[in-house]
Amino acid sequence: MAKDTVRYPDDVVTEIDTLVDDGMFESKSEFYRFSAEYVLSLIDSDHEVKTFNFDEIKSELDISDRDHAKALGADGGTFFLDAVINVRKYGLRGNYEAAERFIDTHYEETDQECIILEELLGTYRSDSP
C-alpha cells in the first residue's frame, strides 16, 4: 500500500476528527480511504473498490442513489440518466401519471433535475394525439 501526504485546511481536519470521535469512522485513515474510493466510484463506474468494509461503511452512512445523483449533478449522474430513461419510457407509452409519480418521489419540485424531467414529460404530452 502506498503512503501519500496531503495537506487539508484545519477546519476540514477538525470535521474529520469529530466524525472519528463520534465513531462514524474507526480512524482518520479509514475516512480518507473511504472518501477517496467513494469519489473514484462516483466519477468512474468501472472503478473497482478495494477499501475493506466499503459497502458496510456506505450503508451505515445511508448514502442513497439520490445522494449520488446530487453529488454528480444533472450532467453526469447515472441516476439522473436512469430517470430520463424512465420518464421517456412512461411518456412514450402515454403513462403520464406514472412518470409524474416517479418524478415526485425522487425529486423536490424546485430541483433542476425535476424541472428538466417535467419538461421532458411535457414534450410527450404535447406530441400525443
mmCIF file of N, CA and C in Angstrom:
data_model
loop_
_atom_site.group_PDB
_atom_site.id
_atom_site.type_symbol
_atom_site.label_atom_id
_atom_site.label_comp_id
_atom_site.label_asym_id
_atom_site.label_seq_id
_atom_site.Cartn_x
_atom_site.Cartn_y
_atom_site.Cartn_z
ATOM 1 N N MET A 1 0.853 -1.176 0.000
ATOM 2 C CA MET A 1 0.000 0.000 0.000
ATOM 3 C C MET A 1 0.897 1.237 0.000
ATOM 4 N N ALA A 2 0.593 2.194 -0.849
ATOM 5 C CA ALA A 2 1.367 3.422 -0.934
ATOM 6 C C ALA A 2 0.962 4.392 0.167
ATOM 7 N N LYS A 3 1.914 5.235 0.541
ATOM 8 C CA LYS A 3 1.643 6.263 1.539
ATOM 9 C C LYS A 3 1.775 7.611 0.841
ATOM 10 N N ASP A 4 0.800 8.511 1.104
ATOM 11 C CA ASP A 4 0.782 9.812 0.456
ATOM 12 C C ASP A 4 0.493 10.875 1.507
ATOM 13 N N THR A 5 1.200 11.980 1.434
ATOM 14 C CA THR A 5 0.982 13.061 2.386
ATOM 15 C C THR A 5 0.169 14.156 1.707
ATOM 16 N N VAL A 6 -0.917 14.540 2.360
ATOM 17 C CA VAL A 6 -1.812 15.548 1.807
ATOM 18 C C VAL A 6 -2.102 16.580 2.889
ATOM 19 N N ARG A 7 -2.158 17.829 2.493
ATOM 20 C CA ARG A 7 -2.496 18.895 3.440
ATOM 21 C C ARG A 7 -3.965 19.270 3.263
ATOM 22 N N TYR A 8 -4.666 19.408 4.398
ATOM 23 C CA TYR A 8 -6.070 19.802 4.399
ATOM 24 C C TYR A 8 -6.225 21.050 5.251
ATOM 25 N N PRO A 9 -7.201 21.881 4.948
ATOM 26 C CA PRO A 9 -7.480 23.042 5.824
ATOM 27 C C PRO A 9 -7.827 22.557 7.233
ATOM 28 N N ASP A 10 -7.468 23.356 8.213
ATOM 29 C CA ASP A 10 -7.686 22.989 9.615
ATOM 30 C C ASP A 10 -9.138 22.655 9.914
ATOM 31 N N ASP A 11 -10.082 23.435 9.345
ATOM 32 C CA ASP A 11 -11.491 23.185 9.647
ATOM 33 C C ASP A 11 -11.958 21.843 9.070
ATOM 34 N N VAL A 12 -11.376 21.409 7.957
ATOM 35 C CA VAL A 12 -11.720 20.099 7.389
ATOM 36 C C VAL A 12 -11.214 18.997 8.317
ATOM 37 N N VAL A 13 -9.985 19.137 8.786
ATOM 38 C CA VAL A 13 -9.410 18.137 9.697
ATOM 39 C C VAL A 13 -10.216 18.071 10.990
ATOM 40 N N THR A 14 -10.670 19.223 11.481
ATOM 41 C CA THR A 14 -11.498 19.255 12.691
ATOM 42 C C THR A 14 -12.797 18.482 12.475
ATOM 43 N N GLU A 15 -13.437 18.668 11.317
ATOM 44 C CA GLU A 15 -14.674 17.930 11.000
ATOM 45 C C GLU A 15 -14.411 16.429 10.951
ATOM 46 N N ILE A 16 -13.305 16.036 10.343
ATOM 47 C CA ILE A 16 -12.961 14.612 10.246
ATOM 48 C C ILE A 16 -12.689 14.047 11.635
ATOM 49 N N ASP A 17 -11.953 14.795 12.453
ATOM 50 C CA ASP A 17 -11.697 14.365 13.829
ATOM 51 C C ASP A 17 -13.001 14.135 14.578
ATOM 52 N N THR A 18 -13.973 15.001 14.370
ATOM 53 C CA THR A 18 -15.276 14.866 15.029
ATOM 54 C C THR A 18 -15.971 13.581 14.582
ATOM 55 N N LEU A 19 -15.921 13.280 13.279
ATOM 56 C CA LEU A 19 -16.536 12.047 12.773
ATOM 57 C C LEU A 19 -15.875 10.808 13.384
ATOM 58 N N VAL A 20 -14.556 10.852 13.538
ATOM 59 C CA VAL A 20 -13.842 9.727 14.148
ATOM 60 C C VAL A 20 -14.188 9.628 15.629
ATOM 61 N N ASP A 21 -14.187 10.771 16.316
ATOM 62 C CA ASP A 21 -14.522 10.776 17.745
ATOM 63 C C ASP A 21 -15.938 10.282 18.001
ATOM 64 N N ASP A 22 -16.858 10.592 17.077
ATOM 65 C CA ASP A 22 -18.255 10.155 17.210
ATOM 66 C C ASP A 22 -18.451 8.694 16.809
ATOM 67 N N GLY A 23 -17.394 8.047 16.309
ATOM 68 C CA GLY A 23 -17.480 6.641 15.938
ATOM 69 C C GLY A 23 -18.013 6.390 14.537
ATOM 70 N N MET A 24 -18.200 7.449 13.751
ATOM 71 C CA MET A 24 -18.676 7.281 12.376
ATOM 72 C C MET A 24 -17.625 6.532 11.550
ATOM 73 N N PHE A 25 -16.356 6.814 11.829
ATOM 74 C CA PHE A 25 -15.243 6.124 11.195
ATOM 75 C C PHE A 25 -14.316 5.624 12.284
ATOM 76 N N GLU A 26 -13.682 4.487 12.023
ATOM 77 C CA GLU A 26 -12.786 3.880 13.002
ATOM 78 C C GLU A 26 -11.533 4.729 13.216
ATOM 79 N N SER A 27 -11.069 5.355 12.139
ATOM 80 C CA SER A 27 -9.859 6.172 12.204
ATOM 81 C C SER A 27 -9.885 7.210 11.087
ATOM 82 N N LYS A 28 -8.957 8.157 11.171
ATOM 83 C CA LYS A 28 -8.847 9.134 10.096
ATOM 84 C C LYS A 28 -8.433 8.437 8.797
ATOM 85 N N SER A 29 -7.578 7.448 8.913
ATOM 86 C CA SER A 29 -7.149 6.710 7.721
ATOM 87 C C SER A 29 -8.336 6.040 7.040
ATOM 88 N N GLU A 30 -9.242 5.471 7.837
ATOM 89 C CA GLU A 30 -10.432 4.846 7.251
ATOM 90 C C GLU A 30 -11.270 5.896 6.530
ATOM 91 N N PHE A 31 -11.423 7.070 7.129
ATOM 92 C CA PHE A 31 -12.175 8.141 6.481
ATOM 93 C C PHE A 31 -11.552 8.510 5.142
ATOM 94 N N TYR A 32 -10.238 8.724 5.134
ATOM 95 C CA TYR A 32 -9.568 9.137 3.902
ATOM 96 C C TYR A 32 -9.646 8.046 2.827
ATOM 97 N N ARG A 33 -9.460 6.793 3.217
ATOM 98 C CA ARG A 33 -9.560 5.695 2.239
ATOM 99 C C ARG A 33 -10.969 5.596 1.678
ATOM 100 N N PHE A 34 -11.970 5.648 2.565
ATOM 101 C CA PHE A 34 -13.360 5.569 2.108
ATOM 102 C C PHE A 34 -13.677 6.739 1.188
ATOM 103 N N SER A 35 -13.299 7.940 1.587
ATOM 104 C CA SER A 35 -13.605 9.138 0.798
ATOM 105 C C SER A 35 -13.009 9.058 -0.596
ATOM 106 N N ALA A 36 -11.753 8.645 -0.683
ATOM 107 C CA ALA A 36 -11.093 8.540 -1.992
ATOM 108 C C ALA A 36 -11.797 7.506 -2.865
ATOM 109 N N GLU A 37 -12.106 6.355 -2.298
ATOM 110 C CA GLU A 37 -12.786 5.296 -3.062
ATOM 111 C C GLU A 37 -14.182 5.745 -3.483
ATOM 112 N N TYR A 38 -14.863 6.439 -2.592
ATOM 113 C CA TYR A 38 -16.218 6.899 -2.901
ATOM 114 C C TYR A 38 -16.206 7.863 -4.089
ATOM 115 N N VAL A 39 -15.309 8.832 -4.051
ATOM 116 C CA VAL A 39 -15.227 9.798 -5.156
ATOM 117 C C VAL A 39 -14.832 9.083 -6.449
ATOM 118 N N LEU A 40 -13.881 8.183 -6.372
ATOM 119 C CA LEU A 40 -13.493 7.432 -7.577
ATOM 120 C C LEU A 40 -14.664 6.633 -8.137
ATOM 121 N N SER A 41 -15.475 6.053 -7.266
ATOM 122 C CA SER A 41 -16.633 5.284 -7.740
ATOM 123 C C SER A 41 -17.703 6.195 -8.341
ATOM 124 N N LEU A 42 -17.745 7.457 -7.905
ATOM 125 C CA LEU A 42 -18.696 8.403 -8.482
ATOM 126 C C LEU A 42 -18.304 8.803 -9.898
ATOM 127 N N ILE A 43 -17.022 9.005 -10.113
ATOM 128 C CA ILE A 43 -16.592 9.514 -11.414
ATOM 129 C C ILE A 43 -16.217 8.416 -12.401
ATOM 130 N N ASP A 44 -16.055 7.188 -11.914
ATOM 131 C CA ASP A 44 -15.708 6.075 -12.792
ATOM 132 C C ASP A 44 -16.511 4.848 -12.389
ATOM 133 N N SER A 45 -17.547 4.556 -13.145
ATOM 134 C CA SER A 45 -18.423 3.430 -12.797
ATOM 135 C C SER A 45 -17.697 2.093 -12.867
ATOM 136 N N ASP A 46 -16.560 2.047 -13.534
ATOM 137 C CA ASP A 46 -15.782 0.808 -13.627
ATOM 138 C C ASP A 46 -14.736 0.683 -12.518
ATOM 139 N N HIS A 47 -14.663 1.680 -11.644
ATOM 140 C CA HIS A 47 -13.668 1.637 -10.565
ATOM 141 C C HIS A 47 -13.957 0.450 -9.652
ATOM 142 N N GLU A 48 -12.926 -0.339 -9.388
ATOM 143 C CA GLU A 48 -13.062 -1.495 -8.503
ATOM 144 C C GLU A 48 -12.624 -1.091 -7.097
ATOM 145 N N VAL A 49 -13.581 -1.010 -6.182
ATOM 146 C CA VAL A 49 -13.313 -0.587 -4.809
ATOM 147 C C VAL A 49 -12.508 -1.660 -4.092
ATOM 148 N N LYS A 50 -11.442 -1.216 -3.417
ATOM 149 C CA LYS A 50 -10.579 -2.152 -2.690
ATOM 150 C C LYS A 50 -10.573 -1.897 -1.182
ATOM 151 N N THR A 51 -11.209 -0.820 -0.753
ATOM 152 C CA THR A 51 -11.239 -0.488 0.666
ATOM 153 C C THR A 51 -12.048 -1.519 1.440
ATOM 154 N N PHE A 52 -11.445 -2.029 2.500
ATOM 155 C CA PHE A 52 -12.110 -3.001 3.362
ATOM 156 C C PHE A 52 -13.369 -2.385 3.958
ATOM 157 N N ASN A 53 -14.470 -3.122 3.926
ATOM 158 C CA ASN A 53 -15.756 -2.710 4.500
ATOM 159 C C ASN A 53 -16.370 -1.485 3.820
ATOM 160 N N PHE A 54 -16.007 -1.211 2.579
ATOM 161 C CA PHE A 54 -16.528 -0.040 1.880
ATOM 162 C C PHE A 54 -18.056 -0.050 1.861
ATOM 163 N N ASP A 55 -18.654 -1.159 1.422
ATOM 164 C CA ASP A 55 -20.110 -1.224 1.319
ATOM 165 C C ASP A 55 -20.782 -1.099 2.680
ATOM 166 N N GLU A 56 -20.165 -1.670 3.695
ATOM 167 C CA GLU A 56 -20.717 -1.567 5.049
ATOM 168 C C GLU A 56 -20.689 -0.116 5.538
ATOM 169 N N ILE A 57 -19.581 0.565 5.307
ATOM 170 C CA ILE A 57 -19.477 1.969 5.716
ATOM 171 C C ILE A 57 -20.496 2.806 4.948
ATOM 172 N N LYS A 58 -20.577 2.580 3.634
ATOM 173 C CA LYS A 58 -21.530 3.331 2.806
ATOM 174 C C LYS A 58 -22.953 3.102 3.300
ATOM 175 N N SER A 59 -23.261 1.868 3.650
ATOM 176 C CA SER A 59 -24.592 1.538 4.158
ATOM 177 C C SER A 59 -24.860 2.250 5.482
ATOM 178 N N GLU A 60 -23.880 2.253 6.369
ATOM 179 C CA GLU A 60 -24.041 2.915 7.661
ATOM 180 C C GLU A 60 -24.203 4.421 7.506
ATOM 181 N N LEU A 61 -23.576 4.990 6.471
ATOM 182 C CA LEU A 61 -23.704 6.419 6.223
ATOM 183 C C LEU A 61 -25.023 6.758 5.539
ATOM 184 N N ASP A 62 -25.730 5.717 5.077
ATOM 185 C CA ASP A 62 -27.035 5.863 4.438
ATOM 186 C C ASP A 62 -26.958 6.791 3.219
ATOM 187 N N ILE A 63 -25.994 6.499 2.333
ATOM 188 C CA ILE A 63 -25.840 7.268 1.101
ATOM 189 C C ILE A 63 -26.741 6.644 0.045
ATOM 190 N N SER A 64 -27.766 7.377 -0.364
ATOM 191 C CA SER A 64 -28.760 6.862 -1.299
ATOM 192 C C SER A 64 -28.372 7.161 -2.748
ATOM 193 N N ASP A 65 -29.108 6.574 -3.684
ATOM 194 C CA ASP A 65 -28.912 6.868 -5.100
ATOM 195 C C ASP A 65 -29.143 8.353 -5.366
ATOM 196 N N ARG A 66 -30.095 8.929 -4.661
ATOM 197 C CA ARG A 66 -30.372 10.353 -4.842
ATOM 198 C C ARG A 66 -29.186 11.191 -4.390
ATOM 199 N N ASP A 67 -28.539 10.770 -3.291
ATOM 200 C CA ASP A 67 -27.340 11.469 -2.834
ATOM 201 C C ASP A 67 -26.243 11.381 -3.892
ATOM 202 N N HIS A 68 -26.118 10.202 -4.511
ATOM 203 C CA HIS A 68 -25.144 10.045 -5.596
ATOM 204 C C HIS A 68 -25.456 11.004 -6.728
ATOM 205 N N ALA A 69 -26.713 11.067 -7.113
ATOM 206 C CA ALA A 69 -27.111 11.935 -8.219
ATOM 207 C C ALA A 69 -26.818 13.390 -7.894
ATOM 208 N N LYS A 70 -27.081 13.798 -6.661
ATOM 209 C CA LYS A 70 -26.778 15.173 -6.265
ATOM 210 C C LYS A 70 -25.279 15.439 -6.340
ATOM 211 N N ALA A 71 -24.497 14.453 -5.925
ATOM 212 C CA ALA A 71 -23.043 14.633 -5.951
ATOM 213 C C ALA A 71 -22.523 14.774 -7.377
ATOM 214 N N LEU A 72 -23.120 14.053 -8.292
ATOM 215 C CA LEU A 72 -22.670 14.090 -9.680
ATOM 216 C C LEU A 72 -23.263 15.238 -10.462
ATOM 217 N N GLY A 73 -24.452 15.669 -10.126
ATOM 218 C CA GLY A 73 -25.113 16.740 -10.857
ATOM 219 C C GLY A 73 -25.876 16.212 -12.055
ATOM 220 N N ALA A 74 -26.730 17.049 -12.599
ATOM 221 C CA ALA A 74 -27.623 16.637 -13.683
ATOM 222 C C ALA A 74 -26.888 16.270 -14.951
ATOM 223 N N ASP A 75 -25.682 16.767 -15.120
ATOM 224 C CA ASP A 75 -25.000 16.498 -16.380
ATOM 225 C C ASP A 75 -24.190 15.211 -16.378
ATOM 226 N N GLY A 76 -24.076 14.526 -15.240
ATOM 227 C CA GLY A 76 -23.259 13.328 -15.254
ATOM 228 C C GLY A 76 -23.732 12.214 -14.350
ATOM 229 N N GLY A 77 -24.784 12.431 -13.614
ATOM 230 C CA GLY A 77 -25.232 11.414 -12.678
ATOM 231 C C GLY A 77 -25.940 10.271 -13.379
ATOM 232 N N THR A 78 -25.526 9.056 -13.080
ATOM 233 C CA THR A 78 -26.177 7.917 -13.713
ATOM 234 C C THR A 78 -27.617 7.789 -13.238
ATOM 235 N N PHE A 79 -27.912 8.199 -11.991
ATOM 236 C CA PHE A 79 -29.287 8.134 -11.530
ATOM 237 C C PHE A 79 -30.155 9.072 -12.363
ATOM 238 N N PHE A 80 -29.642 10.255 -12.667
ATOM 239 C CA PHE A 80 -30.414 11.191 -13.478
ATOM 240 C C PHE A 80 -30.630 10.617 -14.880
ATOM 241 N N LEU A 81 -29.601 10.016 -15.451
ATOM 242 C CA LEU A 81 -29.754 9.389 -16.760
ATOM 243 C C LEU A 81 -30.816 8.294 -16.698
ATOM 244 N N ASP A 82 -30.791 7.491 -15.649
ATOM 245 C CA ASP A 82 -31.828 6.468 -15.461
ATOM 246 C C ASP A 82 -33.202 7.106 -15.332
ATOM 247 N N ALA A 83 -33.282 8.237 -14.656
ATOM 248 C CA ALA A 83 -34.561 8.938 -14.501
ATOM 249 C C ALA A 83 -35.076 9.417 -15.856
ATOM 250 N N VAL A 84 -34.181 9.947 -16.677
ATOM 251 C CA VAL A 84 -34.567 10.385 -18.024
ATOM 252 C C VAL A 84 -35.120 9.197 -18.808
ATOM 253 N N ILE A 85 -34.457 8.067 -18.717
ATOM 254 C CA ILE A 85 -34.903 6.872 -19.433
ATOM 255 C C ILE A 85 -36.283 6.442 -18.948
ATOM 256 N N ASN A 86 -36.492 6.471 -17.628
ATOM 257 C CA ASN A 86 -37.796 6.086 -17.076
ATOM 258 C C ASN A 86 -38.898 7.036 -17.535
ATOM 259 N N VAL A 87 -38.648 8.337 -17.454
ATOM 260 C CA VAL A 87 -39.665 9.315 -17.852
ATOM 261 C C VAL A 87 -39.953 9.169 -19.345
ATOM 262 N N ARG A 88 -38.933 8.958 -20.140
ATOM 263 C CA ARG A 88 -39.117 8.755 -21.589
ATOM 264 C C ARG A 88 -39.979 7.522 -21.846
ATOM 265 N N LYS A 89 -39.668 6.442 -21.138
ATOM 266 C CA LYS A 89 -40.431 5.196 -21.306
ATOM 267 C C LYS A 89 -41.911 5.423 -20.976
ATOM 268 N N TYR A 90 -42.157 6.064 -19.835
ATOM 269 C CA TYR A 90 -43.546 6.345 -19.460
ATOM 270 C C TYR A 90 -44.207 7.277 -20.467
ATOM 271 N N GLY A 91 -43.486 8.292 -20.915
ATOM 272 C CA GLY A 91 -44.033 9.252 -21.867
ATOM 273 C C GLY A 91 -44.387 8.610 -23.197
ATOM 274 N N LEU A 92 -43.509 7.752 -23.698
ATOM 275 C CA LEU A 92 -43.779 7.076 -24.968
ATOM 276 C C LEU A 92 -45.010 6.184 -24.882
ATOM 277 N N ARG A 93 -45.253 5.634 -23.703
ATOM 278 C CA ARG A 93 -46.404 4.745 -23.502
ATOM 279 C C ARG A 93 -47.654 5.507 -23.085
ATOM 280 N N GLY A 94 -47.538 6.817 -22.944
ATOM 281 C CA GLY A 94 -48.696 7.611 -22.548
ATOM 282 C C GLY A 94 -49.060 7.461 -21.081
ATOM 283 N N ASN A 95 -48.178 6.911 -20.288
ATOM 284 C CA ASN A 95 -48.438 6.696 -18.871
ATOM 285 C C ASN A 95 -47.889 7.890 -18.078
ATOM 286 N N TYR A 96 -48.541 9.042 -18.260
ATOM 287 C CA TYR A 96 -48.064 10.290 -17.683
ATOM 288 C C TYR A 96 -48.145 10.306 -16.160
ATOM 289 N N GLU A 97 -49.162 9.665 -15.612
ATOM 290 C CA GLU A 97 -49.316 9.645 -14.157
ATOM 291 C C GLU A 97 -48.159 8.894 -13.498
ATOM 292 N N ALA A 98 -47.739 7.784 -14.100
ATOM 293 C CA ALA A 98 -46.606 7.019 -13.550
ATOM 294 C C ALA A 98 -45.327 7.850 -13.623
ATOM 295 N N ALA A 99 -45.160 8.582 -14.722
ATOM 296 C CA ALA A 99 -43.989 9.449 -14.861
ATOM 297 C C ALA A 99 -44.005 10.532 -13.788
ATOM 298 N N GLU A 100 -45.160 11.132 -13.559
ATOM 299 C CA GLU A 100 -45.274 12.165 -12.529
ATOM 300 C C GLU A 100 -44.974 11.602 -11.142
ATOM 301 N N ARG A 101 -45.493 10.403 -10.860
ATOM 302 C CA ARG A 101 -45.216 9.753 -9.571
ATOM 303 C C ARG A 101 -43.717 9.512 -9.405
ATOM 304 N N PHE A 102 -43.080 9.039 -10.471
ATOM 305 C CA PHE A 102 -41.642 8.776 -10.430
ATOM 306 C C PHE A 102 -40.884 10.069 -10.112
ATOM 307 N N ILE A 103 -41.200 11.118 -10.827
ATOM 308 C CA ILE A 103 -40.518 12.398 -10.613
ATOM 309 C C ILE A 103 -40.767 12.904 -9.194
ATOM 310 N N ASP A 104 -42.020 12.866 -8.761
ATOM 311 C CA ASP A 104 -42.378 13.393 -7.444
ATOM 312 C C ASP A 104 -41.735 12.614 -6.298
ATOM 313 N N THR A 105 -41.532 11.312 -6.472
ATOM 314 C CA THR A 105 -40.950 10.526 -5.387
ATOM 315 C C THR A 105 -39.425 10.593 -5.355
ATOM 316 N N HIS A 106 -38.806 11.076 -6.423
ATOM 317 C CA HIS A 106 -37.347 11.113 -6.460
ATOM 318 C C HIS A 106 -36.749 12.516 -6.409
ATOM 319 N N TYR A 107 -37.568 13.535 -6.615
ATOM 320 C CA TYR A 107 -37.032 14.890 -6.702
ATOM 321 C C TYR A 107 -37.918 15.889 -5.975
ATOM 322 N N GLU A 108 -37.279 16.939 -5.447
ATOM 323 C CA GLU A 108 -38.006 18.084 -4.917
ATOM 324 C C GLU A 108 -38.453 18.918 -6.111
ATOM 325 N N GLU A 109 -39.592 19.567 -6.015
ATOM 326 C CA GLU A 109 -40.145 20.287 -7.172
ATOM 327 C C GLU A 109 -39.283 21.446 -7.646
ATOM 328 N N THR A 110 -38.372 21.931 -6.803
ATOM 329 C CA THR A 110 -37.500 23.037 -7.208
ATOM 330 C C THR A 110 -36.139 22.567 -7.722
ATOM 331 N N ASP A 111 -35.879 21.264 -7.683
ATOM 332 C CA ASP A 111 -34.610 20.730 -8.180
ATOM 333 C C ASP A 111 -34.492 20.942 -9.681
ATOM 334 N N GLN A 112 -33.313 21.271 -10.118
ATOM 335 C CA GLN A 112 -33.060 21.462 -11.541
ATOM 336 C C GLN A 112 -33.416 20.197 -12.323
ATOM 337 N N GLU A 113 -33.052 19.045 -11.782
ATOM 338 C CA GLU A 113 -33.341 17.777 -12.455
ATOM 339 C C GLU A 113 -34.841 17.556 -12.596
ATOM 340 N N CYS A 114 -35.599 17.932 -11.574
ATOM 341 C CA CYS A 114 -37.053 17.794 -11.600
ATOM 342 C C CYS A 114 -37.644 18.628 -12.727
ATOM 343 N N ILE A 115 -37.184 19.838 -12.826
ATOM 344 C CA ILE A 115 -37.698 20.748 -13.860
ATOM 345 C C ILE A 115 -37.401 20.196 -15.251
ATOM 346 N N ILE A 116 -36.206 19.675 -15.434
ATOM 347 C CA ILE A 116 -35.833 19.099 -16.726
ATOM 348 C C ILE A 116 -36.706 17.891 -17.051
ATOM 349 N N LEU A 117 -36.920 17.024 -16.066
ATOM 350 C CA LEU A 117 -37.745 15.829 -16.299
ATOM 351 C C LEU A 117 -39.192 16.207 -16.597
ATOM 352 N N GLU A 118 -39.722 17.217 -15.915
ATOM 353 C CA GLU A 118 -41.091 17.652 -16.191
ATOM 354 C C GLU A 118 -41.207 18.248 -17.589
ATOM 355 N N GLU A 119 -40.186 18.970 -18.017
ATOM 356 C CA GLU A 119 -40.177 19.499 -19.383
ATOM 357 C C GLU A 119 -40.146 18.357 -20.395
ATOM 358 N N LEU A 120 -39.336 17.359 -20.116
ATOM 359 C CA LEU A 120 -39.275 16.185 -20.994
ATOM 360 C C LEU A 120 -40.638 15.512 -21.074
ATOM 361 N N LEU A 121 -41.270 15.313 -19.943
ATOM 362 C CA LEU A 121 -42.599 14.704 -19.921
ATOM 363 C C LEU A 121 -43.593 15.558 -20.695
ATOM 364 N N GLY A 122 -43.476 16.860 -20.584
ATOM 365 C CA GLY A 122 -44.359 17.772 -21.312
ATOM 366 C C GLY A 122 -44.257 17.604 -22.814
ATOM 367 N N THR A 123 -43.073 17.269 -23.306
ATOM 368 C CA THR A 123 -42.929 17.071 -24.758
ATOM 369 C C THR A 123 -43.716 15.854 -25.222
ATOM 370 N N TYR A 124 -43.798 14.836 -24.386
ATOM 371 C CA TYR A 124 -44.573 13.651 -24.771
ATOM 372 C C TYR A 124 -46.071 13.936 -24.713
ATOM 373 N N ARG A 125 -46.471 14.745 -23.735
ATOM 374 C CA ARG A 125 -47.896 15.114 -23.643
ATOM 375 C C ARG A 125 -48.323 15.929 -24.867
ATOM 376 N N SER A 126 -47.487 16.871 -25.270
ATOM 377 C CA SER A 126 -47.877 17.731 -26.396
ATOM 378 C C SER A 126 -47.806 16.979 -27.720
ATOM 379 N N ASP A 127 -47.058 15.893 -27.781
ATOM 380 C CA ASP A 127 -46.974 15.084 -29.006
ATOM 381 C C ASP A 127 -48.100 14.061 -29.103
ATOM 382 N N SER A 128 -48.817 13.841 -27.988
ATOM 383 C CA SER A 128 -49.861 12.808 -28.010
ATOM 384 C C SER A 128 -51.098 13.301 -28.775
ATOM 385 N N PRO A 129 -51.804 12.367 -29.399
ATOM 386 C CA PRO A 129 -52.988 12.747 -30.203
ATOM 387 C C PRO A 129 -54.136 13.253 -29.381
#
